[in-house]
PDB file of C-alpha atoms in Angstrom:
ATOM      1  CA  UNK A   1      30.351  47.833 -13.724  1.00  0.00           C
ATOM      2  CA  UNK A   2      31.926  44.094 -13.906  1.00  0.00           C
ATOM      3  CA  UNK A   3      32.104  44.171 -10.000  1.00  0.00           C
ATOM      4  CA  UNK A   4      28.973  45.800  -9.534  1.00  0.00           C
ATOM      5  CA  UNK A   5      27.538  42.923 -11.668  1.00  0.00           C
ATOM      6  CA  UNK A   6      29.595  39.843  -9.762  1.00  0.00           C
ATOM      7  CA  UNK A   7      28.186  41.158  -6.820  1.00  0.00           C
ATOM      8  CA  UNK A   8      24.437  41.565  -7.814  1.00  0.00           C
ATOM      9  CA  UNK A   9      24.824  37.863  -9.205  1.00  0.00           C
ATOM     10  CA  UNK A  10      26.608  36.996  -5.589  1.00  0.00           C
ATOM     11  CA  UNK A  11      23.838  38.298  -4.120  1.00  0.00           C
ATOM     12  CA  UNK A  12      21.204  36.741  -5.997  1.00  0.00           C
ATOM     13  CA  UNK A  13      22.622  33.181  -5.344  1.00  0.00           C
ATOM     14  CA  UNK A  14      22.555  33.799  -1.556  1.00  0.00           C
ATOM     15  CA  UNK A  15      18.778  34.607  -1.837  1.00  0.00           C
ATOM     16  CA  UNK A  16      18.403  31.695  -3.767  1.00  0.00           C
ATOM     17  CA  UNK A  17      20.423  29.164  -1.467  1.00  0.00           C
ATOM     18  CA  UNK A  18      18.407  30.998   1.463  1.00  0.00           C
ATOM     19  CA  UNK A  19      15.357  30.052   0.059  1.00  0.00           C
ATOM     20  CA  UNK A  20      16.344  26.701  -0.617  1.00  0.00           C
ATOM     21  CA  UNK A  21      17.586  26.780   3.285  1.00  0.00           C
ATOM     22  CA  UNK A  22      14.395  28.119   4.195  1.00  0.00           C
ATOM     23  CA  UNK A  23      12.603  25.531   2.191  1.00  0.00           C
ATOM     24  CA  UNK A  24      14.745  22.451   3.576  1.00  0.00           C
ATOM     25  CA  UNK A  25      13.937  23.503   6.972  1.00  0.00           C
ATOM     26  CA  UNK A  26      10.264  23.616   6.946  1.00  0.00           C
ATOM     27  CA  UNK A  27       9.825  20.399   4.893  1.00  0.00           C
ATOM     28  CA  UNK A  28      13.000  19.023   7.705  1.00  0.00           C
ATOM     29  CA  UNK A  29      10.141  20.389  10.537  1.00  0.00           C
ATOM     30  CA  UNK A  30       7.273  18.713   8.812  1.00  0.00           C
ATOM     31  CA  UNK A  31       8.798  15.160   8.487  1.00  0.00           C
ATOM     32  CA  UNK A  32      10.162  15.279  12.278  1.00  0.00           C
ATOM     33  CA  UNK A  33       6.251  16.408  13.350  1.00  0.00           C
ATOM     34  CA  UNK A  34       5.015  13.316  10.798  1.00  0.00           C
ATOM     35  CA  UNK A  35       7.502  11.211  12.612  1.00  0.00           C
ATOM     36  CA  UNK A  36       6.242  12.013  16.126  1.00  0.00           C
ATOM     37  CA  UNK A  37       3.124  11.853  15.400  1.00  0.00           C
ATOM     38  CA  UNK A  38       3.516   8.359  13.522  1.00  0.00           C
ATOM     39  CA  UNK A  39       5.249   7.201  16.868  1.00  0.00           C
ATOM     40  CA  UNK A  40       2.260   8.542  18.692  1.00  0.00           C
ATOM     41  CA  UNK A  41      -0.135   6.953  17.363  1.00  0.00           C
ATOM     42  CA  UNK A  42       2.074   3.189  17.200  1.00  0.00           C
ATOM     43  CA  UNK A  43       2.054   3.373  20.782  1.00  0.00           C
ATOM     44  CA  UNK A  44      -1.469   4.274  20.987  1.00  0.00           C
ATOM     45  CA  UNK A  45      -2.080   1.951  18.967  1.00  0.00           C
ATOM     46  CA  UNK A  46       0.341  -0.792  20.728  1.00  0.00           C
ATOM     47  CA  UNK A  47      -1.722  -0.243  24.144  1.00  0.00           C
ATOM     48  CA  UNK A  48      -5.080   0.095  22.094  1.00  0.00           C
ATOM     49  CA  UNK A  49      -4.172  -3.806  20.470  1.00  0.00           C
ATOM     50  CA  UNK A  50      -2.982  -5.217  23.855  1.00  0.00           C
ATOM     51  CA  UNK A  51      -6.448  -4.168  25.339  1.00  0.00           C
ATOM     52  CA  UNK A  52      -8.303  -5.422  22.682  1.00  0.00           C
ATOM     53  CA  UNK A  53      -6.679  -8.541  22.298  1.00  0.00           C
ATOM     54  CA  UNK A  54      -6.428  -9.160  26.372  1.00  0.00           C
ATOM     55  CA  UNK A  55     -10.439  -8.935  26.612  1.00  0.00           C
ATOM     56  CA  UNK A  56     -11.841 -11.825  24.674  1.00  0.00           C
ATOM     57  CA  UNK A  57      -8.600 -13.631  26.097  1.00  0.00           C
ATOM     58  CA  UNK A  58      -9.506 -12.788  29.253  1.00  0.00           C
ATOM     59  CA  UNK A  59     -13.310 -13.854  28.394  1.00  0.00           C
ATOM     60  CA  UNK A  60     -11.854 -17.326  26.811  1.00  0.00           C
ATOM     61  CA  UNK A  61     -10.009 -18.186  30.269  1.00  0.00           C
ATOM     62  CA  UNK A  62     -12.600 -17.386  32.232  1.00  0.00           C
ATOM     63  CA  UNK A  63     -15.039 -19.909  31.080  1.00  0.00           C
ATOM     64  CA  UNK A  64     -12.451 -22.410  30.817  1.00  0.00           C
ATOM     65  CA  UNK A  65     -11.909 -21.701  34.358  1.00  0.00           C
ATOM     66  CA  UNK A  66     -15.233 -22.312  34.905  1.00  0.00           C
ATOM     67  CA  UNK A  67     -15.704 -25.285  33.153  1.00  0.00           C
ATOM     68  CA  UNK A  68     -12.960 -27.221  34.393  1.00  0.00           C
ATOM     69  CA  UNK A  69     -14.969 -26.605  38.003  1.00  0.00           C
ATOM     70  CA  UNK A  70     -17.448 -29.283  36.684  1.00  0.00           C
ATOM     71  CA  UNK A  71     -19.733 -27.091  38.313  1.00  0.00           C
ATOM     72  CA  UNK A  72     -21.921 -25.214  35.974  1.00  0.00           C
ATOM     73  CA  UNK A  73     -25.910 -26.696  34.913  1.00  0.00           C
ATOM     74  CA  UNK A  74     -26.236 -27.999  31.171  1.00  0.00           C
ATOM     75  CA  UNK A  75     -27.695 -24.408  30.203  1.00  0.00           C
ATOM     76  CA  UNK A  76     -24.477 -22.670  31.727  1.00  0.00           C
ATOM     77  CA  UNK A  77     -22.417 -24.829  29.975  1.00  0.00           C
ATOM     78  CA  UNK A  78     -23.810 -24.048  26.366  1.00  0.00           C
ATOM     79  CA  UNK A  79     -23.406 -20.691  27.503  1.00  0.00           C
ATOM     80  CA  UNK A  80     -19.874 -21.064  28.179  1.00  0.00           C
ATOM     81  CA  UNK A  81     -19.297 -22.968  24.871  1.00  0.00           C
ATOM     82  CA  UNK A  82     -21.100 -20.137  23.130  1.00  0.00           C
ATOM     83  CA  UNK A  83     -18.861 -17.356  25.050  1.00  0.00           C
ATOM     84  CA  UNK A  84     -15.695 -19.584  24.000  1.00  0.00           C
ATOM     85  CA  UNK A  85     -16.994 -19.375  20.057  1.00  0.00           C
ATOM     86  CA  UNK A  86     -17.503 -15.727  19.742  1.00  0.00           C
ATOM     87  CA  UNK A  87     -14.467 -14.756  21.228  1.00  0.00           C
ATOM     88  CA  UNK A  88     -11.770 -17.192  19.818  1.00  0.00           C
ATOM     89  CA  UNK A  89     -13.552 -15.722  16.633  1.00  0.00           C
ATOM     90  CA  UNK A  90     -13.119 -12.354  17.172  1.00  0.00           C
ATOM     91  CA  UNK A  91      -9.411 -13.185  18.793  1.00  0.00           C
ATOM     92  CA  UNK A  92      -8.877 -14.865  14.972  1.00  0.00           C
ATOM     93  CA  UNK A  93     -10.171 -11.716  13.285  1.00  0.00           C
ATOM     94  CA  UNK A  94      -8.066  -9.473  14.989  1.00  0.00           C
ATOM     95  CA  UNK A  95      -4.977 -11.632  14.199  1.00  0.00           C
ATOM     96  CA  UNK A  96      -5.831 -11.851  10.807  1.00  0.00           C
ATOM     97  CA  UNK A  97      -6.469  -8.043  10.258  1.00  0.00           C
ATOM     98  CA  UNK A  98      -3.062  -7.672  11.804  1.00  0.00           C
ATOM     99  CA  UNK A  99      -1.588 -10.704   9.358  1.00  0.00           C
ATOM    100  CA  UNK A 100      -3.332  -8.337   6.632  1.00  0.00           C
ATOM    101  CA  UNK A 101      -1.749  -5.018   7.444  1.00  0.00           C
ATOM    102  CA  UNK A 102       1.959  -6.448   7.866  1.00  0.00           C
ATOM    103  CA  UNK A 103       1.106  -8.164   4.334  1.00  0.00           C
ATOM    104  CA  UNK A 104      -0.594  -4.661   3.150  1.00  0.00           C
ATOM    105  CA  UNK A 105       2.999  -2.251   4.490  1.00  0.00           C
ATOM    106  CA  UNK A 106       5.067  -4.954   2.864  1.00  0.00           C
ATOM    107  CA  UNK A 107       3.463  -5.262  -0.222  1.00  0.00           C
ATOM    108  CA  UNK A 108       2.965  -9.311  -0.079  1.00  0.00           C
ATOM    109  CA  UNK A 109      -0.717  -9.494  -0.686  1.00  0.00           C
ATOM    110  CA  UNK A 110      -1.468 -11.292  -4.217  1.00  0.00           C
ATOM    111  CA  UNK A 111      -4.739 -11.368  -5.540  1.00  0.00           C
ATOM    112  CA  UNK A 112      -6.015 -14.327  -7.958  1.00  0.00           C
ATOM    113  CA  UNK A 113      -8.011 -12.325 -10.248  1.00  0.00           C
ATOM    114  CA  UNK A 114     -10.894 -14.002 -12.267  1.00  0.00           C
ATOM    115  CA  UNK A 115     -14.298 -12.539 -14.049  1.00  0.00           C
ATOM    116  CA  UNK A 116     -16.785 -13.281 -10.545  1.00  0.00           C
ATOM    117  CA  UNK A 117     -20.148 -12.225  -9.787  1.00  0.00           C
ATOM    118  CA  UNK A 118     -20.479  -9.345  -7.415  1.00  0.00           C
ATOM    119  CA  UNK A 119     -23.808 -10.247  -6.226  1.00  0.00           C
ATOM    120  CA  UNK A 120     -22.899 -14.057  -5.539  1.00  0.00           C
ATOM    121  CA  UNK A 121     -19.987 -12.381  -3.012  1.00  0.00           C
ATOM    122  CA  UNK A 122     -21.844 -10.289  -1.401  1.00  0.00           C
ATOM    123  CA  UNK A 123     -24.757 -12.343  -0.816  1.00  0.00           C
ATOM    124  CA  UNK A 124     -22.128 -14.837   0.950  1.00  0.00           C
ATOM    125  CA  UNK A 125     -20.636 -12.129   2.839  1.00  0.00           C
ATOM    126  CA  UNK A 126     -24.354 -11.057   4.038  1.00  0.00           C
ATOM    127  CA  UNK A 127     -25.337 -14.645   5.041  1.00  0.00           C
ATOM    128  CA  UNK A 128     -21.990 -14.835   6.658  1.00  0.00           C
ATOM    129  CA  UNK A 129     -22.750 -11.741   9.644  1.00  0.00           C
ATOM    130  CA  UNK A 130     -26.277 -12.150   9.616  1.00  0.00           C
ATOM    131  CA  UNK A 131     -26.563 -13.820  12.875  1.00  0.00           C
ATOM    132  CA  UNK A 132     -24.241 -10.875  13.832  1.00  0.00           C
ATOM    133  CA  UNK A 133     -26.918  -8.848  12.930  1.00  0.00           C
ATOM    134  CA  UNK A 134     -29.754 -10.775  14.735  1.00  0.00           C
ATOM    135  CA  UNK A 135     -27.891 -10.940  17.868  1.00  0.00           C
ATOM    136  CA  UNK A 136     -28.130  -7.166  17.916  1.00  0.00           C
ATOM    137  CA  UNK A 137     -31.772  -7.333  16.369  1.00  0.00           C
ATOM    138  CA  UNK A 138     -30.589  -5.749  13.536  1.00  0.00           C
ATOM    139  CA  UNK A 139     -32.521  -5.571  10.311  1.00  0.00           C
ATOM    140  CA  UNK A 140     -29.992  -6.843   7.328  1.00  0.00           C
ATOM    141  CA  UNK A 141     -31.592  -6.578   3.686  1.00  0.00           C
ATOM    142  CA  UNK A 142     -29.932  -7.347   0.630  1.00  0.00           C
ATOM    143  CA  UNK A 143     -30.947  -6.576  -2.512  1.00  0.00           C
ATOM    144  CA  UNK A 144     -28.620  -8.516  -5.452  1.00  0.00           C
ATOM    145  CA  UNK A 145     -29.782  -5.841  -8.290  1.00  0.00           C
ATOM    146  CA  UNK A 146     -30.413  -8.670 -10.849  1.00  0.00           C
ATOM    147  CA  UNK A 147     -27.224  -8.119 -12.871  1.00  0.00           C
ATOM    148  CA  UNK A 148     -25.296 -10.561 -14.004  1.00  0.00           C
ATOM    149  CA  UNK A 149     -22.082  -8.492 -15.525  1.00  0.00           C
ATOM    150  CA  UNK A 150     -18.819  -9.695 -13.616  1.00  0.00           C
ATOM    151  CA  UNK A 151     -16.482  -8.255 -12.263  1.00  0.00           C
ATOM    152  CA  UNK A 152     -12.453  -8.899 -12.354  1.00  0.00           C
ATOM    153  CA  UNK A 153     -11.241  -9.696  -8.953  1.00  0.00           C
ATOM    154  CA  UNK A 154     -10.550 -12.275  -6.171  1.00  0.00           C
ATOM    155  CA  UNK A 155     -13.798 -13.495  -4.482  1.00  0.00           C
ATOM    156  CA  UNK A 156     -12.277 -14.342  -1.734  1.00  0.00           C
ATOM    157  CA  UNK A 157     -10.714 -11.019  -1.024  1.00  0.00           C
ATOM    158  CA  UNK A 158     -13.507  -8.997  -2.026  1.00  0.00           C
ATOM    159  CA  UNK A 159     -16.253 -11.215   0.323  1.00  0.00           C
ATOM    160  CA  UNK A 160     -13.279  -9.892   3.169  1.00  0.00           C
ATOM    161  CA  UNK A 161     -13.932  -6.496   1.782  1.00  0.00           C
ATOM    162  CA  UNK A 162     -18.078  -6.857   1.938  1.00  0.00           C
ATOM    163  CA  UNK A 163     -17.814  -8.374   5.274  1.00  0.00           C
ATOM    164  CA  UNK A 164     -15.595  -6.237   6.778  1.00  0.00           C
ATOM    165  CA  UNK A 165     -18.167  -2.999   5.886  1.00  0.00           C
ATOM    166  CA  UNK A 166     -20.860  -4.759   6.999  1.00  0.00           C
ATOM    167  CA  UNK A 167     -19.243  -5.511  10.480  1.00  0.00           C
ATOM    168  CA  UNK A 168     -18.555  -2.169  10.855  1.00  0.00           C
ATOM    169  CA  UNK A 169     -21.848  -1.329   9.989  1.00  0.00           C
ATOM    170  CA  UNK A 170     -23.579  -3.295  12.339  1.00  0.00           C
ATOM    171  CA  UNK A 171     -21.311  -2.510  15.028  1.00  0.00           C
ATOM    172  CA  UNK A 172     -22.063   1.140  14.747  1.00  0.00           C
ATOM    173  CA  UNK A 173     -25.796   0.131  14.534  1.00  0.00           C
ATOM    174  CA  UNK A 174     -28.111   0.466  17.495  1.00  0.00           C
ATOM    175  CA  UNK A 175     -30.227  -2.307  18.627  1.00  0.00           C
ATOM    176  CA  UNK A 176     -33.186  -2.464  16.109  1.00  0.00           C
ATOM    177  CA  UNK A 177     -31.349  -0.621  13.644  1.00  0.00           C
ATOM    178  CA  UNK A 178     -31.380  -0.970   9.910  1.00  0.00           C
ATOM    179  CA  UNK A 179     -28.849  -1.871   7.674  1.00  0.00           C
ATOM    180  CA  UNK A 180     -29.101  -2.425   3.878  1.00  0.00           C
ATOM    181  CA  UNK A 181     -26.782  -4.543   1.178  1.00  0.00           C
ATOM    182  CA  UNK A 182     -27.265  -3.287  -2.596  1.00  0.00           C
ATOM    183  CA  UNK A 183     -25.141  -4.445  -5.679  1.00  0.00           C
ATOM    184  CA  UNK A 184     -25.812  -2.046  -8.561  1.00  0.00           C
ATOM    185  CA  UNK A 185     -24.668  -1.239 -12.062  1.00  0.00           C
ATOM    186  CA  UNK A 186     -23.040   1.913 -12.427  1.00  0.00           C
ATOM    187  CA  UNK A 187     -21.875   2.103 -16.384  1.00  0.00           C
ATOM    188  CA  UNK A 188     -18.553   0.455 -16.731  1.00  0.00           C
ATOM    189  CA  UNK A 189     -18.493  -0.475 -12.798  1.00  0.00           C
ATOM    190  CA  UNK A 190     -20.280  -2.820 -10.431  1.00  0.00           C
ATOM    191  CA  UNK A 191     -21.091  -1.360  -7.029  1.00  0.00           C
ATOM    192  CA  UNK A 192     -22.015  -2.031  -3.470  1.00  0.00           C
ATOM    193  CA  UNK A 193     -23.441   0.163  -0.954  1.00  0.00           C
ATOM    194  CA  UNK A 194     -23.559  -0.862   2.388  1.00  0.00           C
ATOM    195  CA  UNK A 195     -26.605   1.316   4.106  1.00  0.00           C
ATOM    196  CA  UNK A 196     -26.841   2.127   8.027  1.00  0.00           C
ATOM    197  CA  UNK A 197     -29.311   3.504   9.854  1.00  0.00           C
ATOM    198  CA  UNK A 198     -26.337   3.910  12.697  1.00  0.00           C
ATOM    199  CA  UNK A 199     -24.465   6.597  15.078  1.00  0.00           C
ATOM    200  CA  UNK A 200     -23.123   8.219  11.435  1.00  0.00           C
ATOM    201  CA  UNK A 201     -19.997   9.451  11.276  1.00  0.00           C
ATOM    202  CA  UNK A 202     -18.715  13.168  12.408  1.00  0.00           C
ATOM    203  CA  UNK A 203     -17.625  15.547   9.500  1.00  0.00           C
ATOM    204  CA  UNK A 204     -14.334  16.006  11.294  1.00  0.00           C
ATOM    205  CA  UNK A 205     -13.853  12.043  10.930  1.00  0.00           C
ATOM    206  CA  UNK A 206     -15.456  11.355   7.630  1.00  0.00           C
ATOM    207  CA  UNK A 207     -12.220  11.913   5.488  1.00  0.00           C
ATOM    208  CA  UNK A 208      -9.772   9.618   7.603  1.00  0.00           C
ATOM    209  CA  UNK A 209     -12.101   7.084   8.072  1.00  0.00           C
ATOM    210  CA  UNK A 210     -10.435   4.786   5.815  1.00  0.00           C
ATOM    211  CA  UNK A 211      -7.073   5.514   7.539  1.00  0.00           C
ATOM    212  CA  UNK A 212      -5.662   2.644   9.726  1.00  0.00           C
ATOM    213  CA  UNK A 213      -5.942   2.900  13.750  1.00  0.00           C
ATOM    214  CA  UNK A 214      -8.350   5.120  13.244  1.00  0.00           C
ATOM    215  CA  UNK A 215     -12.187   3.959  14.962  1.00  0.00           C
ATOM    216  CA  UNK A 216     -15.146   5.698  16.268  1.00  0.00           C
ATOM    217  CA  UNK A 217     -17.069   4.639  19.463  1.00  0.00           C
ATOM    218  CA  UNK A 218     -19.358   1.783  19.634  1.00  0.00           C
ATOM    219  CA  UNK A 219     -22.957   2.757  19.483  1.00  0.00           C
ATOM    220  CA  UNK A 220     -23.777   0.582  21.990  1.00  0.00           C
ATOM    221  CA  UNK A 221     -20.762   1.024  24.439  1.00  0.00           C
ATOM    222  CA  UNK A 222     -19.914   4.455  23.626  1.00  0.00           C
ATOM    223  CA  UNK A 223     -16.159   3.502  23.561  1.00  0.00           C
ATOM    224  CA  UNK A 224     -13.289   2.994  20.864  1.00  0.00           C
ATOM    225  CA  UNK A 225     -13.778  -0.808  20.082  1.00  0.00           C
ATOM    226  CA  UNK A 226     -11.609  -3.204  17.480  1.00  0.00           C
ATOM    227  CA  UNK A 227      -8.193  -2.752  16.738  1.00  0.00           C
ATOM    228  CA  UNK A 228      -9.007   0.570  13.852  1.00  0.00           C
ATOM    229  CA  UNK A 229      -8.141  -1.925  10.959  1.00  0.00           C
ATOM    230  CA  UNK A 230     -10.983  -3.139   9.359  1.00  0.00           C
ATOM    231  CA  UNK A 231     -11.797   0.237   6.841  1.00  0.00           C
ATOM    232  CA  UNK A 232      -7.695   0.590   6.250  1.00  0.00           C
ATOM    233  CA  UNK A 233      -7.916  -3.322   4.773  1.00  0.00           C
ATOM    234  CA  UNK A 234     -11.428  -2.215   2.761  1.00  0.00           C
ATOM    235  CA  UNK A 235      -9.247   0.958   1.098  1.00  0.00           C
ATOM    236  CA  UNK A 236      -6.641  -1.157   0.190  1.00  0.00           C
ATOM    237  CA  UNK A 237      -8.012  -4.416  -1.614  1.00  0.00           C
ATOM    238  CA  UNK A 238     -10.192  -2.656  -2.965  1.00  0.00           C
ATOM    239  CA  UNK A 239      -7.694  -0.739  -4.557  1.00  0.00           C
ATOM    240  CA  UNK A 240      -5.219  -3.406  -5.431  1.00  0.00           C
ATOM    241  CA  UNK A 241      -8.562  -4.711  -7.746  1.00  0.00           C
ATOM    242  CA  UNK A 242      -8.614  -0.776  -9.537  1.00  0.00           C
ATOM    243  CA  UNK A 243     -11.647  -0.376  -7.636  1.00  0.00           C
ATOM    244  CA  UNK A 244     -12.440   2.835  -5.247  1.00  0.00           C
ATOM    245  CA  UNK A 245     -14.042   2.851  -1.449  1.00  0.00           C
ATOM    246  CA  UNK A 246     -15.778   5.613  -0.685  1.00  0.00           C
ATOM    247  CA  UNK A 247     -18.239   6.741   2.522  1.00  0.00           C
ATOM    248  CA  UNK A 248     -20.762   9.789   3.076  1.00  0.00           C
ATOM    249  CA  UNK A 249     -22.959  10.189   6.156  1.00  0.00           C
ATOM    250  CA  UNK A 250     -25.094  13.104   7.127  1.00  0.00           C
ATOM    251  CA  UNK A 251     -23.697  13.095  10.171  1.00  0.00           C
ATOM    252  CA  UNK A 252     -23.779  12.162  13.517  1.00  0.00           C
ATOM    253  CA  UNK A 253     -26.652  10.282  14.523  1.00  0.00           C
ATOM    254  CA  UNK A 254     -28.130  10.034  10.759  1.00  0.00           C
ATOM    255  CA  UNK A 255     -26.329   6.794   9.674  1.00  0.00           C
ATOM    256  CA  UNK A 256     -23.679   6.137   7.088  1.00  0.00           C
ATOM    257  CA  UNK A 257     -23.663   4.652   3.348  1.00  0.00           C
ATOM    258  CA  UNK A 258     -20.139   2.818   2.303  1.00  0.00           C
ATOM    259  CA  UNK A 259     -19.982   2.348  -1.429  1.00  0.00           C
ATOM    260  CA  UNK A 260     -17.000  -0.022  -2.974  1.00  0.00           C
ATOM    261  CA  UNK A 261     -16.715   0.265  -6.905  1.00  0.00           C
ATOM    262  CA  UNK A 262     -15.482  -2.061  -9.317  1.00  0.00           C
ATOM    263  CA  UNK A 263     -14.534  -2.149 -12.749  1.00  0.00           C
ATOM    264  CA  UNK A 264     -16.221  -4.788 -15.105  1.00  0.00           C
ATOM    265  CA  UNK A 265     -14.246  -7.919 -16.343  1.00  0.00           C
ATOM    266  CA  UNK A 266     -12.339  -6.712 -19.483  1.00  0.00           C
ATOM    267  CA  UNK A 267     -14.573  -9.029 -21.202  1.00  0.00           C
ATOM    268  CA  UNK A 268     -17.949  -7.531 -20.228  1.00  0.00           C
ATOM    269  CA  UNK A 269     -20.196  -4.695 -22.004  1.00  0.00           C
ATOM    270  CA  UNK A 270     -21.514  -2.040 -19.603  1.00  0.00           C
ATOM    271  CA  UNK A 271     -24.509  -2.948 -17.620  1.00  0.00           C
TER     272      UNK A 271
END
């Protein structure tokens, strides 16, 4: 009986370390699939950035170019200048959403956190893309709620947050399109909801739509535009204030609501 025993135990630890073997060697397959597919999409994303980044280049030189000629009437000139603006600026965002991420993977970003007004943000961050939105003859309302309970957080940050979902917004917006601003009580929170009347967003998309690199195609272009950045950078600060992003859309073709929530100040009674 003692050997028959010693040998039932034997066996029972060789099931046990096969499991384990079995176990290591799935979860060894899984991380090698996570890690090709994490180098597939860097070098996606590496030739997705140097296109991005070449074309308003590209747009910049070419009115210099065109300039230095001497050549061009006074209306093709303010033109030029014009050209020169939008794309230096959207050259600068995409550097800083880049600046951002390394910051975000590292862990550097600091936030200065003080009681704010949601509203006064967001109203900045509004005023800030609404010729944006006119350029595209896009409708932009915003309605401030009439609260006055603050939030705890870093203005600065959270106008990048506002403006960044209303960019998006807008971009996914066909010409004479709607898109509405609210800031809202919601018990203990403060809330905005950013409201498209857009491409919406496919159900197969909808839960990684916060993920970095990831973009749909631009409702006017029909093609994968910006550097997939902007709604990874929303997730996060938004976060880092103990706040939540969320985004629901009917689907495709039915527009797209984008709602950040933030807790109150510690200070503040619910609204």
């Amino acid at each position: 009986m003692p050997m028959a025993l010693e040998q039932d135990r034997l066996l029972s630890r060789m099931r046990d370390a096969n499991e384990h073997l079995v176990v290591a060697v799935v979860r060894a397959q899984t991380l090698s699939d996570e890690a090709a597919a994490a180098c597939h999409h860097k070098d996606e994303f590496l030739a997705m950035a140097s296109h991005e980044i070449r074309t308003p280049v590209s747009a910049v030189l070419g009115w210099v170019r065109l300039l230095e000629t001497g050549a061009l009437s006074r209306l093709d000139t303010e033109r030029a200048i014009a050209a020169i603006g939008r794309n230096a600026a959207a050259l600068a965002h995409m550097i800083d959403d880049l600046l951002d991420t390394s910051r975000m993977l590292s862990g550097a970003i600091r936030l200065a956190l003080l009681p704010i007004d949601l509203a006064t943000v967001a109203h900045d961050a509004v005023e800030t893309v609404r010729p944006l939105a006119a350029a595209r003859h896009i409708q932009l309302t915003f309605d401030d709620g009439h609260g006055a309970c603050p939030v705890r957080g870093d203005a600065e940050r959270l106008q990048q947050v506002i403006w960044n979902l209303l960019a998006n917004a807008i971009k996914f917006t066909p010409e004479g399109g709607r898109v509405e601003v609210f800031v809202e009580s919601d018990h203990d929170r403060r809330q905005v909801r950013v409201v498209d009347t857009g491409q919406g967003i496919d159900p197969d998309l909808l839960p990684y739509v916060f993920d970095r690199f990831r973009q749909g195609a631009d409702a006017t272009t029909g093609r994968h535009t910006g550097l997939g950045l902007g709604l990874g950078i929303v997730r996060y600060l938004v976060e880092l204030h103990g706040g939540t992003a969320q985004a629901a859309s009917p689907g495709v073709g039915r527009g797209s609501t984008f709602t950040v929530r933030l807790p109150l100040a510690p200070a503040s009674t619910p609204c």
